[in-house]
mmCIF file of C-alpha atoms in Angstrom:
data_model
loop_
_atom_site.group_PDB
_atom_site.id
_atom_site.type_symbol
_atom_site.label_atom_id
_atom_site.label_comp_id
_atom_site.label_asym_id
_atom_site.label_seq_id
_atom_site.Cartn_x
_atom_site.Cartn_y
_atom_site.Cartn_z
ATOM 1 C CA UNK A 18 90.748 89.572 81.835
ATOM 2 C CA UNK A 19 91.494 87.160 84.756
ATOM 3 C CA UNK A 20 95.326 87.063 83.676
ATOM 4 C CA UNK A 21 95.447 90.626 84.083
ATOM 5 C CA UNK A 22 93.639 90.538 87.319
ATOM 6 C CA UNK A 23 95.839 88.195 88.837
ATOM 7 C CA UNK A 24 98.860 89.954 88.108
ATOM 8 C CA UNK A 25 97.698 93.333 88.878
ATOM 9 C CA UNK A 26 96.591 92.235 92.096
ATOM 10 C CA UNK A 27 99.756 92.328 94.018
ATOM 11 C CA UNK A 28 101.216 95.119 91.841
ATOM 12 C CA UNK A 29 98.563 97.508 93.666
ATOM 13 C CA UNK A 30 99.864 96.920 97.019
ATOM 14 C CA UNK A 31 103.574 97.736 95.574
ATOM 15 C CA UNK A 32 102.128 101.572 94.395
ATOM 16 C CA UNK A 33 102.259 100.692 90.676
ATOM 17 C CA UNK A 34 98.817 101.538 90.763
ATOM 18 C CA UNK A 35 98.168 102.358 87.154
ATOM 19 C CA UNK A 36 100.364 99.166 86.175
ATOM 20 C CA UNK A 37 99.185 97.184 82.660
ATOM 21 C CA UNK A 38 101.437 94.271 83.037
ATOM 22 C CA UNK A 39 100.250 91.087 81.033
ATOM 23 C CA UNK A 40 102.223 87.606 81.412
ATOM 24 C CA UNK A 41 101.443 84.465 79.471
ATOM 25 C CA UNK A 42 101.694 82.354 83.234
ATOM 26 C CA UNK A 43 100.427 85.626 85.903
ATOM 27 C CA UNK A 44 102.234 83.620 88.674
ATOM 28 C CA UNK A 45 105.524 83.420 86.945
ATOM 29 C CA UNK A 46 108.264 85.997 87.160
ATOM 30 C CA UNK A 47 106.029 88.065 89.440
ATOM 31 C CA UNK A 48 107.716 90.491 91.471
ATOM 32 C CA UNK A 49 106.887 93.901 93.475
ATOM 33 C CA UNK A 50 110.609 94.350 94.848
ATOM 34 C CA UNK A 51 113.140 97.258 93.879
ATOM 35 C CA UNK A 52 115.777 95.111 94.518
ATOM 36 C CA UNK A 53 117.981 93.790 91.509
ATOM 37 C CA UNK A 54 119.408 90.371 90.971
ATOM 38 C CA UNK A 55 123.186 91.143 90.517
ATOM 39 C CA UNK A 56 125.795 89.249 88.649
ATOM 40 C CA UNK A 57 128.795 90.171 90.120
ATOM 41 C CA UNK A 58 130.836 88.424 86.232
ATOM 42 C CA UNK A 59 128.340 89.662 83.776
ATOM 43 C CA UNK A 60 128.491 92.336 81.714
ATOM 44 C CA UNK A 61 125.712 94.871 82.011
ATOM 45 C CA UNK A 62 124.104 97.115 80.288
ATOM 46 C CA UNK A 63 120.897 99.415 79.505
ATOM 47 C CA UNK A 64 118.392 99.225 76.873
ATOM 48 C CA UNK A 65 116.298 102.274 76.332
ATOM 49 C CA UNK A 66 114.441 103.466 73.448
ATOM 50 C CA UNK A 67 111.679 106.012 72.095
ATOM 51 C CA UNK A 68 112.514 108.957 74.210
ATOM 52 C CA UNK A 69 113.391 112.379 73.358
ATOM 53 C CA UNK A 70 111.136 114.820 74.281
ATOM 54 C CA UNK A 71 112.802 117.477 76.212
ATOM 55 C CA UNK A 72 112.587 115.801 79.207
ATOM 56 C CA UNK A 73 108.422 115.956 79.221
ATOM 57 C CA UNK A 74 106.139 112.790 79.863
ATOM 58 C CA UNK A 75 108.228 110.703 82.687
ATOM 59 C CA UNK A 76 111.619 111.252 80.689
ATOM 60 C CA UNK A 77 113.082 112.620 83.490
ATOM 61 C CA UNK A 78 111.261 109.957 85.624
ATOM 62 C CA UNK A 79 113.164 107.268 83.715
ATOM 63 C CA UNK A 80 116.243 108.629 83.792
ATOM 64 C CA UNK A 81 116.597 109.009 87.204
ATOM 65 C CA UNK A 82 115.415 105.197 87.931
ATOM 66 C CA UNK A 83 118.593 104.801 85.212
ATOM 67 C CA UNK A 84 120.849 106.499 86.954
ATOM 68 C CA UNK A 85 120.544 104.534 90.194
ATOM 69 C CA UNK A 86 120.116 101.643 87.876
ATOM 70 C CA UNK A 87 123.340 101.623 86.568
ATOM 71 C CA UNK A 88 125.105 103.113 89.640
ATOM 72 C CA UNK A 89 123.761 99.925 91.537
ATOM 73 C CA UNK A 90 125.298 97.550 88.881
ATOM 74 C CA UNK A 91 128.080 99.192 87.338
ATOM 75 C CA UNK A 92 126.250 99.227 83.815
ATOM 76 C CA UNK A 93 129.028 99.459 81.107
ATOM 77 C CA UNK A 94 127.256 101.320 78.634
ATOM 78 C CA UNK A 95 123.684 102.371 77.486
ATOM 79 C CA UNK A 96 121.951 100.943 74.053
ATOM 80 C CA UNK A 97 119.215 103.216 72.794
ATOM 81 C CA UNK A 98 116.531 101.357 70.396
ATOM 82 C CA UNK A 99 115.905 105.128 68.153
ATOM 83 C CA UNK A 100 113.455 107.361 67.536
ATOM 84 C CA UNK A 101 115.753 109.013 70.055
ATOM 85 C CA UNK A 102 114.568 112.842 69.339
ATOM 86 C CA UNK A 103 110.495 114.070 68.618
ATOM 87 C CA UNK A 104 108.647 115.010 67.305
ATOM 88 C CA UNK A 105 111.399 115.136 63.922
ATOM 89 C CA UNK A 106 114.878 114.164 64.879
ATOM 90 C CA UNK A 107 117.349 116.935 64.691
ATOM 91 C CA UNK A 108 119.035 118.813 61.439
ATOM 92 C CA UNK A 109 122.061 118.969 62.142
ATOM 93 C CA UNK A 110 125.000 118.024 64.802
ATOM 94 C CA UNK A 111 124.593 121.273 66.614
ATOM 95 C CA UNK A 112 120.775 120.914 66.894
ATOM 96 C CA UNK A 113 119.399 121.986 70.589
ATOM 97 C CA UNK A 114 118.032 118.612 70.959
ATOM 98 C CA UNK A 115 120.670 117.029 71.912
ATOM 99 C CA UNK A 116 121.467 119.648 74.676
ATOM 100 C CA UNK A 117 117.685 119.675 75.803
ATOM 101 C CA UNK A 118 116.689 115.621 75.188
ATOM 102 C CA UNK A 119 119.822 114.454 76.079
ATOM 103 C CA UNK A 120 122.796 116.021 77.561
ATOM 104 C CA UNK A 121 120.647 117.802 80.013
ATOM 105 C CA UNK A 122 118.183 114.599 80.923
ATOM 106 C CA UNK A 123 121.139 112.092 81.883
ATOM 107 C CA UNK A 124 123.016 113.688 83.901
ATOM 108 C CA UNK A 125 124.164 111.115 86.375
ATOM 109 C CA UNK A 126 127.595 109.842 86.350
ATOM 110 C CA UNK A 127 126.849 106.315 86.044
ATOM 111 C CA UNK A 128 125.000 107.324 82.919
ATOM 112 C CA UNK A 129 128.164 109.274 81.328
ATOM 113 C CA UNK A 130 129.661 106.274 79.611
ATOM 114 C CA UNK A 131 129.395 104.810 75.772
ATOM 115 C CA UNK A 132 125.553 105.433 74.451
ATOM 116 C CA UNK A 133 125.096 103.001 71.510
ATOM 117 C CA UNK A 134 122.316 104.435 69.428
ATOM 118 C CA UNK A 135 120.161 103.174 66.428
ATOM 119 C CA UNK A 136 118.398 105.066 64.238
ATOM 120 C CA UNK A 137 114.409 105.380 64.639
ATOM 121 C CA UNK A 138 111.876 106.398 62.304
ATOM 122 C CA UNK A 139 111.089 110.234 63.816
ATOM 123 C CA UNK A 140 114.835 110.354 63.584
ATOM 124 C CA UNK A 141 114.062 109.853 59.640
ATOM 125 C CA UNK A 142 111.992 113.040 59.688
ATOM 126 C CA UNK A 143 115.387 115.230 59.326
ATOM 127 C CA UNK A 144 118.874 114.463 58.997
ATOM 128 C CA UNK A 145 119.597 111.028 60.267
ATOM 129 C CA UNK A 146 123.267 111.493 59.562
ATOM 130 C CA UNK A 147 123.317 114.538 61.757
ATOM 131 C CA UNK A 148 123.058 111.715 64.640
ATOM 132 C CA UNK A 149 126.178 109.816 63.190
ATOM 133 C CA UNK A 150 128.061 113.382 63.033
ATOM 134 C CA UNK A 151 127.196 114.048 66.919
ATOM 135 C CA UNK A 152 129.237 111.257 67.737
ATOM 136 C CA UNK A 153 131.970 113.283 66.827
ATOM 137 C CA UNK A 154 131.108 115.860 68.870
ATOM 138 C CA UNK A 155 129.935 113.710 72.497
ATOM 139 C CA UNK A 156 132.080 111.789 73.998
ATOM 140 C CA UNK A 157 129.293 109.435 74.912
ATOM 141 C CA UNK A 158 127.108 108.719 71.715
ATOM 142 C CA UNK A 159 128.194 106.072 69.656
ATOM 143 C CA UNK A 160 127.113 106.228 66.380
ATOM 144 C CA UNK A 161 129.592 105.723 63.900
ATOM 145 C CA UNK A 162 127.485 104.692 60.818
ATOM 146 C CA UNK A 163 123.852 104.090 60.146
ATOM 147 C CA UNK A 164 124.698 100.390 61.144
ATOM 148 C CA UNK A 165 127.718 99.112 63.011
ATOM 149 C CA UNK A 166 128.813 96.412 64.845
ATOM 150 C CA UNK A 167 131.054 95.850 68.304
ATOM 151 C CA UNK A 168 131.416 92.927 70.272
ATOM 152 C CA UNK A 169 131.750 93.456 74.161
ATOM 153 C CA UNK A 170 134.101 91.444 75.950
ATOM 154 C CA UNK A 171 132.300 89.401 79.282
ATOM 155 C CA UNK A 172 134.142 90.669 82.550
ATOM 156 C CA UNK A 173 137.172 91.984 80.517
ATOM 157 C CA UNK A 174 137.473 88.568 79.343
ATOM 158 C CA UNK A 175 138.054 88.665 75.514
ATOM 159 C CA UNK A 176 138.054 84.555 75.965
ATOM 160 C CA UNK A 177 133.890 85.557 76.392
ATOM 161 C CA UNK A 178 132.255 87.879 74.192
ATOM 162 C CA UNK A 179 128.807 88.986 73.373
ATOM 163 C CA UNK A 180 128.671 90.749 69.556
ATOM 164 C CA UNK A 181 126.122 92.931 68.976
ATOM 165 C CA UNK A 182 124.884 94.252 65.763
ATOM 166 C CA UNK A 183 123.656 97.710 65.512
ATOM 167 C CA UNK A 184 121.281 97.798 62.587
ATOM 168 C CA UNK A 185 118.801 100.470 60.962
ATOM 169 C CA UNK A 186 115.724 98.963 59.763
ATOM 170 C CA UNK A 187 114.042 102.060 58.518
ATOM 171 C CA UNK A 188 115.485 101.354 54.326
ATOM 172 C CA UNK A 189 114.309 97.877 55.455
ATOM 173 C CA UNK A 190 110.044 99.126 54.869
ATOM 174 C CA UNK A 191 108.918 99.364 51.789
ATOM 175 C CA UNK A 192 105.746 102.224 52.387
ATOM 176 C CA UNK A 193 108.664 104.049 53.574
ATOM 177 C CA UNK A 194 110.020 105.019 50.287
ATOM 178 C CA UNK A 195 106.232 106.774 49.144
ATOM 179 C CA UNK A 196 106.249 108.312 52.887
ATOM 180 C CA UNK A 197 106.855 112.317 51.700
ATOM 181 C CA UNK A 198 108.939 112.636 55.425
ATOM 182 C CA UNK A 199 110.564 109.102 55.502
ATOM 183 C CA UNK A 200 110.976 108.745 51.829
ATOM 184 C CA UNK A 201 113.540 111.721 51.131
ATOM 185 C CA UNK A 202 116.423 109.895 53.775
ATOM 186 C CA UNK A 203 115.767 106.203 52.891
ATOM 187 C CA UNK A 204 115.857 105.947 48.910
ATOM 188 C CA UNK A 205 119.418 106.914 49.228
ATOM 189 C CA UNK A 206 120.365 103.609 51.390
ATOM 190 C CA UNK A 207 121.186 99.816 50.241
ATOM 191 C CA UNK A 208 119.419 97.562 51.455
ATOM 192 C CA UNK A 209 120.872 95.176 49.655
ATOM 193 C CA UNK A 210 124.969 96.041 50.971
ATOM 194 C CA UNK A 211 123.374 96.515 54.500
ATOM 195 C CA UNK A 212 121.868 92.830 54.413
ATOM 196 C CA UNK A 213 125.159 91.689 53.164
ATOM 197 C CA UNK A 214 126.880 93.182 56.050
ATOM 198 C CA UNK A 215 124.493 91.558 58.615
ATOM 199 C CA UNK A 216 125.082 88.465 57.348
ATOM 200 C CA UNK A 217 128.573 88.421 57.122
ATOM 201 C CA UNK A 218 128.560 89.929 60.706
ATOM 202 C CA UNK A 219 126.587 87.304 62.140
ATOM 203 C CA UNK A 220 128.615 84.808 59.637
ATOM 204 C CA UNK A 221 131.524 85.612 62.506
ATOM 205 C CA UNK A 222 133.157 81.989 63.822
ATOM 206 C CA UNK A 223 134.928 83.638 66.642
ATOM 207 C CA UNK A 224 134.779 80.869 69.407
ATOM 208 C CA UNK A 225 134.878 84.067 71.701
ATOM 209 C CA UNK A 226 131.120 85.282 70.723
ATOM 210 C CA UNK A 227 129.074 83.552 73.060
ATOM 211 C CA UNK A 228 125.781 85.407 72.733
ATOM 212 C CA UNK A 229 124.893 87.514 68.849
ATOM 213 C CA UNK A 230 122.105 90.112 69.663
ATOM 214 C CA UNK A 231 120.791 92.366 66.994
ATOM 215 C CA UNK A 232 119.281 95.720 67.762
ATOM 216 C CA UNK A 233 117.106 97.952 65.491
ATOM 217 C CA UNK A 234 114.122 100.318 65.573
ATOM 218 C CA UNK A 235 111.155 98.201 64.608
ATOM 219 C CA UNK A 236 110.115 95.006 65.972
ATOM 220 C CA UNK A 237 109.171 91.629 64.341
ATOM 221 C CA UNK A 238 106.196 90.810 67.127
ATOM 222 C CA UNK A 239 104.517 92.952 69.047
ATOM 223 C CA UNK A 240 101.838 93.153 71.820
ATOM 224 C CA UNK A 241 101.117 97.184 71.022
ATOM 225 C CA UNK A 242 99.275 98.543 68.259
ATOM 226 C CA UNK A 243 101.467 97.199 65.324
ATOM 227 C CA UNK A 244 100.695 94.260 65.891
ATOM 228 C CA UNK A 245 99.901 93.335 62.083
ATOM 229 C CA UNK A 246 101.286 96.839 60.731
ATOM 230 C CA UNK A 247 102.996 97.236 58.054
ATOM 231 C CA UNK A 248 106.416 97.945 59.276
ATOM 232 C CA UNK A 249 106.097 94.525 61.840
ATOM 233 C CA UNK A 250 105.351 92.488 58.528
ATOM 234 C CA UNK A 251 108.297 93.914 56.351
ATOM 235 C CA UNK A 252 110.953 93.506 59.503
ATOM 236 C CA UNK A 253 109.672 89.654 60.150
ATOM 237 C CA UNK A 254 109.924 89.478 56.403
ATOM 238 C CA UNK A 255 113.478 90.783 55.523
ATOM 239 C CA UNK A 256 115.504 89.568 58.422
ATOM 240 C CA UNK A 257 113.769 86.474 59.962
ATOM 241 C CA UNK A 258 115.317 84.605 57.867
ATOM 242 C CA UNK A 259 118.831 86.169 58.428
ATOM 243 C CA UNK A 260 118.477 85.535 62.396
ATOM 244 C CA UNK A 261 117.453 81.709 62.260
ATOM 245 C CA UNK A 262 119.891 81.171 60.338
ATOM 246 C CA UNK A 263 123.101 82.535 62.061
ATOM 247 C CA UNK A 264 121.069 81.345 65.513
ATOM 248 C CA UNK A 265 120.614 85.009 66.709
ATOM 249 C CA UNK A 266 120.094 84.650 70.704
ATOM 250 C CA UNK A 267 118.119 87.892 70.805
ATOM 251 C CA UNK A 268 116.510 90.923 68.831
ATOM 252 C CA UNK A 269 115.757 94.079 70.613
ATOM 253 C CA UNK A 270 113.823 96.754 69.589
ATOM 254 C CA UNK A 271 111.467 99.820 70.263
ATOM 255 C CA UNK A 272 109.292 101.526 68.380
ATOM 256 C CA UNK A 273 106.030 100.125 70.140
ATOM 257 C CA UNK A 274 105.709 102.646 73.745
ATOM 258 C CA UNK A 275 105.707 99.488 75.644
ATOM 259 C CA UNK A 276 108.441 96.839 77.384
ATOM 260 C CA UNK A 277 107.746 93.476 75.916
ATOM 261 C CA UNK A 278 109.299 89.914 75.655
ATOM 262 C CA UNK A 279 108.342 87.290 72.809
ATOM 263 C CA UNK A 280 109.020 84.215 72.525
ATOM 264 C CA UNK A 281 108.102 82.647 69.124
ATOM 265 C CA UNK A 282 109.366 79.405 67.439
ATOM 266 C CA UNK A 283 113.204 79.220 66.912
ATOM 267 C CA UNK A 284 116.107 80.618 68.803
ATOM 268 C CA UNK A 285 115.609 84.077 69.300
ATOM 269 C CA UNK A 286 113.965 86.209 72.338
ATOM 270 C CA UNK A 287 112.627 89.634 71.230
ATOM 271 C CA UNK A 288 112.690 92.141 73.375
ATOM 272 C CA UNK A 289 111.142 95.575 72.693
ATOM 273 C CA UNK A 290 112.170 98.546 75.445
ATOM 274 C CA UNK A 291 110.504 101.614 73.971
ATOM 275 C CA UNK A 292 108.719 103.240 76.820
ATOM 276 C CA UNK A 293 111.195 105.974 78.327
ATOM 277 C CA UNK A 294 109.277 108.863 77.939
ATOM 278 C CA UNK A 295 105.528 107.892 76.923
ATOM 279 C CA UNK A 296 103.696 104.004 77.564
ATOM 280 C CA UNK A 297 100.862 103.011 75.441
ATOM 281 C CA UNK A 298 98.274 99.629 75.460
ATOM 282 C CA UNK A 299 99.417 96.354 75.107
ATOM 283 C CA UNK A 300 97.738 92.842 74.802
ATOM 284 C CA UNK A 301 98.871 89.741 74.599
ATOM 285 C CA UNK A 302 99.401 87.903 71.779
ATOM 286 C CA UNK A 303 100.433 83.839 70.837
ATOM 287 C CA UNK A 304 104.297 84.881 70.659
ATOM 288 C CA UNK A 305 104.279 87.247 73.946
ATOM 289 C CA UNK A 306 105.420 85.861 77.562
ATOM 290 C CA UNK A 307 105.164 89.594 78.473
ATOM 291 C CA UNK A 308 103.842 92.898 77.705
ATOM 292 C CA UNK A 309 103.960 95.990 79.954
ATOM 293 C CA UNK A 310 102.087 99.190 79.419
ATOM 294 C CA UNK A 311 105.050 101.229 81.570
ATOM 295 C CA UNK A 312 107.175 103.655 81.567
ATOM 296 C CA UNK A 313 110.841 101.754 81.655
ATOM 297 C CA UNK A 314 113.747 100.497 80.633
ATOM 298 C CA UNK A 315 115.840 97.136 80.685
ATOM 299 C CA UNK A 316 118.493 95.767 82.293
ATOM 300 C CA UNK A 317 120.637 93.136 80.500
ATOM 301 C CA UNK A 318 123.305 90.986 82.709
ATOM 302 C CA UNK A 319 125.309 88.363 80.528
ATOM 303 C CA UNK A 320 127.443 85.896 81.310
ATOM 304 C CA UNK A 321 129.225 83.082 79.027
ATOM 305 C CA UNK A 322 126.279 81.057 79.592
ATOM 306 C CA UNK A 323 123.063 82.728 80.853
ATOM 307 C CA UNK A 324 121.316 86.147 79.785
ATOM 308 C CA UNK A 325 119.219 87.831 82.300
ATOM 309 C CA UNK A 326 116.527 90.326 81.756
ATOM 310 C CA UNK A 327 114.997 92.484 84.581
ATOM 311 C CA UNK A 328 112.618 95.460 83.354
ATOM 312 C CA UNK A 329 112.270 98.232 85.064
ATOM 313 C CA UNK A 330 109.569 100.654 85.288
ATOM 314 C CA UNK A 331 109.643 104.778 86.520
ATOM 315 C CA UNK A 332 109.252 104.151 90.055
ATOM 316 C CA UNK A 333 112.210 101.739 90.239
ATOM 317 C CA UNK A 334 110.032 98.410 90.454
ATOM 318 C CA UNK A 335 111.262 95.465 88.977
ATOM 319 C CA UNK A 336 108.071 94.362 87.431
ATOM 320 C CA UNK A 337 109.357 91.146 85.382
ATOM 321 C CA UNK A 338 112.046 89.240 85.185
ATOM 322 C CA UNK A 339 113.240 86.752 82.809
ATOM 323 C CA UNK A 340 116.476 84.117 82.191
ATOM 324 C CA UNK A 341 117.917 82.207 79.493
ATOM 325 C CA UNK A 342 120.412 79.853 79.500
ATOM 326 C CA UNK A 343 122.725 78.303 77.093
#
């Protein structure tokens, strides 16, 4: 209790007055400010995830605090960690969801470039494929396959590149395959050829990659009520052992309504941002520097040889900050 005291402290005279923000050090990375840390040579970009619900419960909130976001910094694109329409995902590329949850929510210029999306598990209720057929349709969402991969060239530099793998870790849970709305849209996927694929994108000895970051739905570690679910065991189980060993910098998630950072042994940082449309409790646990019950969203800035992390909540407050360096 006296961590969270001594953090929430100064976050009441700032307005975040219903802030749950838990840090393993409450001194360190404090901050009440709205304004960012800039790097003028990184590339930049948005992570968002667990939102799409017509625009209700701070959606619109978020977005806005996006928009001016990524106006501010010149954000290149937008990475969304799934379950990106509720209550069921949509059933079909023509679905009024994406009009109503998406097209019609961010609407800001700075937020009308290249949406890279993962697949969540409401997104399983339906026809996930109807998500990789929309990018057919939208000019902004990227989804060719269930899983893809692209790296993203530093500054235009193609010297300096980060490559991120786009994964979907729903055919990765087992109780998914008895789950009677889950079950229908996994037991047609292979696990086995997607696992393959990982590794041999990971495998990559471009001397251009600087930074590998993997994204998918569920988290290993978590702060929020999964904490020892099911799906948190079978993710740490089928791909921890894929990340240590190609030296993964960072995984990044949502699933859990929450913005979180963990830190446990080896060399990659989680990162969960799944809180742009609904927030729910967090705690900390042995693997957490930070856990935020708020409504937000990310900012990643990375250069050849530092990654920095601000998050973000609804009212535009920068409420933790992080850095790692090469």
């Amino acid at each position: 209790m006296n961590k969270r005291l001594l953090f929430l402290l100064p976050l009441l005279t700032s307005a975040s007055l219903y802030a749950q923000v838990l840090t393993r050090t409450p001194s360190e990375n404090l901050s009440v400010t709205k304004t960012l840390t800039k790097e003028p040579t990184a590339l930049n970009f948005i992570a968002m995830g667990d939102w799409g619900r017509n625009g209700a419960d701070h959606q619109k909130q978020v977005a806005k605090q996006m928009g001016l976001t990524a106006a501010e910094v010149k954000a290149q694109f937008i990475i969304s960690t799934g379950d990106n329409f509720y209550p069921s995902g949509v059933i079909s590329p023509q679905d009024p969801s994406f009009k109503y949850s998406f097209e019609d929510i961010y609407t800001d210029f700075s937020l009308q470039w290249d949406w890279y999306v993962v697949l969540g598990n409401h997104d399983y209720k339906s026809n996930p494929d109807a998500q990789v057929a929309y990018s057919k349709i939208s000019r902004r969402w990227k989804m060719p396959a269930r899983y893809f991969t692209k790296k993203f060239p530093i500054n235009g530099d193609l010297n300096n590149q980060v490559l991120i793998a786009f994964i979907d870790t729903n055919p990765l849970i087992p109780e998914f395959y008895k789950n009677a709305e889950y079950g229908p849209n996994v037991k047609g996927q292979d696990t086995t050829a997607q696992k393959r694929w990982l590794v041999k994108t990971l495998d990559d000895k471009d001397p251009s990659v600087k930074w590998k970051i993997v994204v998918g739905h569920h988290p290993m570690y978590t702060g929020g009520s999964r904490t020892d679910g099911y799906d948190t065991k079978a993710i740490r189980s089928s791909l921890k052992p894929i990340l240590d060993r190609y030296g993964v910098d960072v995984y990044l998630t949502g699933h859990e309504h929450s913005m979180q950072y963990l830190k446990p042994e080896g060399k990659t940082h989680h990162f969960i941002s799944g809180a742009a449309s609904e927030k729910t409790p967090v705690k900390l646990i042995p693997e957490a520097q930070m856990v935020a019950s708020e409504y937000g969203f990310m900012l990643f800035s990375v250069t050849n040889n530092q990654l920095r992390v601000q998050v973000l909540n609804d009212e535009g407050y920068i409420i933790y900050s992080t850095l790692i360096k090469k």
